[in-house]
Amino acid sequence: MYSTLEQKYQRIQKELMAGALALAGIFLIGTLWYSLVEGWRWEDAAYMTVITLATVGYGETHPLGSRGRLFTIALILMGVVNLGYIVNRFTAAVIEGYFLEGIRLRQQRRLMESLSGHYIICGFSRTGRQIAKEFQAEAVSFVVIDSELESVQKAQEIGYIVFQGDATLDDTLLKVGVTKAICIVAALPSDAENLYTVLSAKTLNPGIRAIARASTEEAVQKLQRGGADAVISPYITGGKRMAAAALRPQILDFVDGILSGTDRQLYMEEFLLDSDRCPFVGQTLQKAKLRSQSGALVLAIRRLDGKLIGGPTGETVLMSGDTLICMGTAEQLRGLNQILGPINSTPLKRPKNS
């Protein structure tokens, strides 16, 4: 499936190619006529055809009879019409920027082919735009998929890598590198489309993390059964946050401040412990002295079996496969990353100020 922009670019290419082939055919017909019918040498026949099509008016290379002159008139008319068509399509392509668009499409295609360890956002609606904004703030590489030309153009204006296509199709996901991506976010308006997208992504890349948007509680369950690692319902989540804003406004402001935004001072990050890389596996938190070495605070630990330990004490033992959920400044979390590793987590980057 080609995007609307690609279809327009390919159409203008075909039109110009058809015009060039038609011109070559007219040249061949003229050369054959003057050579075979009029009995001229090939050089003279080709020369006569060129000056006739160019309408330069040098005159006849050799004297022509009535039949030859009628053919020459027809040759001139065919040449003028054909050249006019080529000039018209070429001028339209230049004015509408198709050549620049073709260069941009090729550059974008090469860029998408080079992506690895990236995120995929399916749908550039209000939800998708906010997700892209947060990803950009975190300086992670991502690509946007949307089927609507207007949404694609909005994403291009912002400077995002975007592909126009149907995210539910395997071909579209393959073009944006789903086999090399680490996470896909299905933020399409339809629950059915999000379910198809998750199923397709999990089939093509079983190890990818899939996040899906759901409109109803029933859709949440279906998406989870379909393989989504996390399902978010804007209505349920929005209701919970509104209740929290009413009951615990200061806590909500604090949590929002460390989870999102480009000008925050505190961040939250997760770190996966690997026994082959982390020297503190098997030690207690007190003995590891992660807080005193980095300044970052370990808020919780999720065991390999899924058990969550909130507020771990100094006696809590660090085990291989544990995921540490930590909070601190950007410098503190970078320091913790170096202490624990190298480990299997993405290097932390400070978001750019808006």
C-alpha positions as a printed Julia matrix, in Angstrom:
354×3 Matrix{Float64}:
   0.0     0.0     0.0
   1.38    3.39   -1.01
   0.61    6.65    0.77
  -1.3     9.42   -0.97
   1.91   11.42   -1.36
   3.73    8.44   -2.83
   0.84    7.79   -5.22
   0.98   11.38   -6.47
   4.74   11.21   -6.89
   4.54    7.9    -8.74
   1.74    9.22  -10.97
   3.78   12.22  -12.1
   6.74    9.89  -12.7
   4.6     7.63  -14.9
   3.18   10.6   -16.8
   6.64   12.02  -17.55
   7.93    8.56  -18.47
   4.96    8.02  -20.8
   5.64   11.38  -22.46
   9.32   10.53  -22.94
   8.49    7.11  -24.4
   5.94    8.68  -26.74
   8.53   11.2   -27.92
  11.02    8.39  -28.54
   8.36    6.5   -30.49
   7.59    9.54  -32.66
  11.31   10.01  -33.32
  11.61    6.35  -34.33
   8.6     6.57  -36.65
   9.97    9.68  -38.34
  13.43    8.21  -38.79
  12.05    4.97  -40.25
   9.78    6.85  -42.65
  12.49    9.1   -44.06
  14.91    6.19  -44.29
  12.69    3.43  -45.64
  10.02    5.31  -47.54
  12.0     8.33  -48.78
  15.19    6.31  -49.18
  17.46    8.65  -47.18
  20.56    7.67  -45.25
  20.01    6.96  -41.53
  21.95   10.07  -40.52
  19.87   12.3   -42.77
  16.64   10.64  -41.64
  17.47   11.14  -37.96
  18.56   14.75  -38.57
  15.36   15.56  -40.44
  13.24   14.03  -37.68
  15.01   16.04  -34.97
  14.71   19.42  -36.7
  11.08   18.66  -37.54
  10.15   17.76  -33.97
  12.11   20.77  -32.67
  10.29   23.03  -35.2
  13.51   24.99  -35.84
  12.65   25.46  -39.52
  16.01   24.67  -41.15
  14.27   23.37  -44.25
  14.12   19.98  -45.93
  17.31   17.92  -45.88
  16.32   16.47  -49.27
  13.44   17.5   -51.5
  10.11   15.95  -50.47
   7.06   15.09  -52.52
   3.45   15.67  -51.5
   3.32   12.43  -49.52
   6.53   13.28  -47.62
   5.32   16.79  -46.81
   2.0    15.51  -45.49
   3.87   13.09  -43.27
   6.13   15.92  -42.08
   3.07   18.0   -41.14
   1.7    15.08  -39.13
   5.11   14.59  -37.52
   5.24   18.26  -36.5
   1.76   18.11  -34.97
   2.57   14.95  -33.03
   5.82   16.44  -31.8
   4.23   19.73  -30.7
   1.43   17.95  -28.83
   3.85   15.54  -27.17
   6.38   18.18  -26.14
   3.57   20.41  -24.87
   2.32   17.54  -22.7
   5.8    16.89  -21.29
   6.4    20.59  -20.54
   2.96   20.86  -18.91
   3.51   17.87  -16.6
   7.07   18.91  -15.78
   5.98   22.45  -14.92
   3.15   21.15  -12.74
   5.56   18.82  -10.95
   7.97   21.68  -10.24
   5.26   24.09   -9.07
   3.6    21.52   -6.8
   6.93   20.35   -5.42
   6.7    16.72   -6.5
  10.43   16.4    -7.12
  11.28   17.73   -3.66
   8.56   15.47   -2.26
  10.15   12.5    -3.99
  13.54   13.32   -2.48
  11.95   13.68    0.96
  10.1    10.36    0.59
  13.3     8.54   -0.36
  15.14   10.09    2.58
  12.3     9.14    4.92
  12.26    5.58    3.59
  16.0     5.21    4.18
  15.6     6.67    7.66
  12.82    4.22    8.53
  14.92    1.33    7.24
  17.76    2.39    9.54
  15.58    2.59   12.67
  16.25    0.04   15.39
  15.11   -0.13   19.0
  12.48    2.51   18.25
   8.86    3.11   19.2
   5.84    3.04   16.87
   2.8     5.26   17.4
  -0.3     4.14   15.5
  -2.68    7.04   15.07
  -1.95   10.77   15.21
  -5.18   11.95   16.81
  -5.18   14.0    20.02
  -3.98   10.97   21.98
  -1.26   10.14   19.46
  -0.04   13.75   19.34
   0.36   13.82   23.12
   2.24   10.51   23.07
   4.56   11.83   20.36
   5.14   14.99   22.38
   6.18   12.95   25.43
   8.44   10.7    23.34
  10.09   13.75   21.82
  10.62   15.19   25.3
  12.34   11.96   26.32
  14.51   12.09   23.17
  13.58    8.57   22.06
  13.36    7.58   18.4
   9.86    6.87   17.14
   7.79    6.74   13.96
   4.13    7.71   13.52
   1.61    5.8    11.38
  -1.66    7.35   10.24
  -3.94    6.76    7.26
  -5.24   10.32    6.99
  -3.26   12.73    4.79
  -4.14   15.71    7.01
  -2.73   14.01   10.11
   0.38   12.96    8.19
   0.98   16.52    7.07
   0.57   17.81   10.65
   3.17   15.31   11.87
   5.53   16.32    9.05
   5.17   20.0     9.95
   6.28   19.23   13.5
   9.24   17.25   12.2
   8.23   13.7    13.17
   9.08   10.63   11.12
   5.69    9.63    9.73
   4.31    6.99    7.38
   0.89    7.14    5.77
  -0.77    3.74    5.84
  -3.13    1.35    7.59
  -1.54    0.26   10.87
  -3.62   -2.93   10.94
  -1.82   -4.28    7.86
   1.35   -6.37    8.2
   2.91   -4.63    5.19
   2.59   -1.21    6.84
   4.12   -2.41   10.11
   7.01   -4.05    8.26
   7.74   -0.81    6.42
   8.17    1.05    9.73
  10.46   -1.66   11.13
   8.18   -3.46   13.57
  10.58   -6.42   13.69
  13.29   -4.12   15.1
  11.06   -1.98   17.34
  10.85   -2.37   21.09
   7.36   -0.96   21.63
   4.21   -0.2    19.66
   1.43    2.09   20.89
  -1.96    1.48   19.29
  -3.8     4.78   19.72
  -6.29    4.42   16.88
  -9.89    5.64   17.43
 -11.41    2.19   16.93
 -11.0    -0.62   19.47
 -11.18   -3.17   16.65
  -8.34   -1.43   14.79
  -6.23   -1.37   17.94
  -6.87   -5.09   18.46
  -5.86   -5.92   14.87
  -2.76   -3.76   15.22
  -1.68   -5.51   18.41
  -2.29   -8.95   16.9
  -0.31   -8.07   13.77
   2.57   -6.56   15.74
   2.8    -9.53   18.11
   2.74  -11.95   15.19
   5.57  -10.14   13.39
   7.6    -9.49   16.54
   6.58  -11.59   19.56
   9.05   -9.74   21.79
   7.63   -6.26   21.15
   5.86   -4.46   23.98
   2.32   -3.5    22.92
   0.38   -0.65   24.51
  -3.22   -0.19   23.37
  -6.0     2.34   23.8
  -9.46    1.06   24.71
 -12.82    2.84   24.85
 -14.77    0.29   26.91
 -14.09   -2.16   29.71
 -14.98   -5.04   27.38
 -12.38   -3.82   24.89
  -9.79   -3.75   27.67
 -10.29   -7.47   28.29
 -10.22   -8.34   24.59
  -7.03   -6.37   23.99
  -5.37   -8.08   26.94
  -6.38  -11.47   25.56
  -5.09  -10.34   22.17
  -1.59   -9.88   23.57
  -1.44   -6.25   24.68
   1.03   -5.8    27.53
  -0.82   -2.74   28.82
  -4.27   -1.37   27.96
  -5.2     2.21   28.76
  -8.77    3.5    28.75
  -8.82    7.32   28.53
 -12.22    7.4    30.22
 -11.3     5.17   33.14
  -7.87    6.75   33.57
  -9.3    10.24   33.18
 -11.95    9.53   35.82
  -9.36    8.25   38.28
  -7.14   11.27   37.74
 -10.03   13.69   38.18
 -10.96   11.98   41.44
  -7.32   12.14   42.57
  -7.15   15.83   41.63
 -10.18   16.44   43.84
  -9.03   14.33   46.8
  -5.22   14.58   46.68
  -4.3    17.53   44.44
  -0.74   18.02   45.72
   0.15   14.35   45.25
  -1.25   14.37   41.73
   0.73   17.5    40.83
   3.9    15.89   42.18
   3.36   12.64   40.26
   2.57   14.54   37.05
   5.7    16.57   37.52
   7.98   13.53   37.56
   6.22   11.49   34.87
   5.85   14.04   32.1
   6.89   17.45   30.93
  10.03   18.98   29.52
  11.04   21.25   32.38
  10.89   18.85   35.32
  13.64   18.48   37.91
  12.83   14.95   39.12
  12.46   11.89   36.96
  11.38    8.29   37.37
  13.21    5.48   35.6
  13.26    1.68   35.68
  16.41   -0.44   35.67
  16.61   -4.16   34.91
  19.17   -6.1    36.95
  21.26   -8.68   35.1
  23.44  -11.05   37.11
  26.06  -11.04   34.33
  26.42   -7.25   34.44
  25.26   -5.97   37.8
  27.72   -6.5    40.69
  25.03   -6.05   43.36
  22.83   -9.05   42.56
  22.5   -11.12   45.73
  23.23   -8.18   48.03
  20.8    -6.22   50.17
  19.94   -2.62   49.42
  21.75   -1.57   52.58
  24.95   -3.28   51.5
  24.68   -2.06   47.9
  24.43    1.57   49.09
  22.75    2.69   45.9
  21.22    5.74   47.59
  24.47    6.98   49.1
  26.43    6.38   45.89
  24.01    7.97   43.42
  21.48    9.96   45.43
  18.61    8.25   43.59
  15.78    6.72   45.62
  14.57    3.15   44.99
  10.79    3.43   45.22
   9.84   -0.16   44.39
  11.16   -3.45   43.08
   9.27   -5.76   40.74
  10.44   -9.36   40.94
  10.82  -11.58   37.91
   7.59  -13.4    38.85
   5.65  -10.11   38.81
   5.55   -9.51   42.56
   5.84   -5.82   43.43
   7.71   -4.72   46.55
   6.77   -1.14   47.39
   9.06    0.88   49.62
  11.81   -1.77   49.91
  13.82   -1.73   53.12
  17.56   -2.01   53.58
  17.17   -5.76   54.1
  15.55   -6.32   50.71
  17.79   -8.54   48.57
  18.45   -7.6    44.96
  17.87  -10.54   42.62
  18.61  -11.19   38.96
  15.68  -10.14   36.8
  14.49   -7.51   39.29
  13.26   -4.21   37.89
  14.15   -1.25   40.1
  11.77    1.7    39.94
  13.8     4.72   40.97
  13.38    8.48   41.33
  15.94   11.26   41.22
  17.42   14.04   39.17
  18.77   13.34   35.7
  22.34   13.32   37.04
  21.44   10.98   39.91
  19.74    8.5    37.58
  22.66    8.59   35.17
  24.97    7.86   38.07
  22.77    4.97   39.16
  22.79    3.65   35.61
  26.59    3.55   35.65
  26.69    1.93   39.09
  24.3    -0.83   38.15
  25.74   -1.57   34.78
  26.06   -1.48   32.1
  22.55   -2.89   32.34
  19.69   -3.52   29.94
  18.1    -0.09   30.1
  18.04    2.77   27.67
  20.6     5.47   28.53
  18.82    8.34   30.21
  18.69   11.64   28.36
  17.66   14.97   29.72
  14.6    16.29   27.87
  15.07   19.49   25.96
  13.46   22.6    27.35
  10.56   23.88   25.28
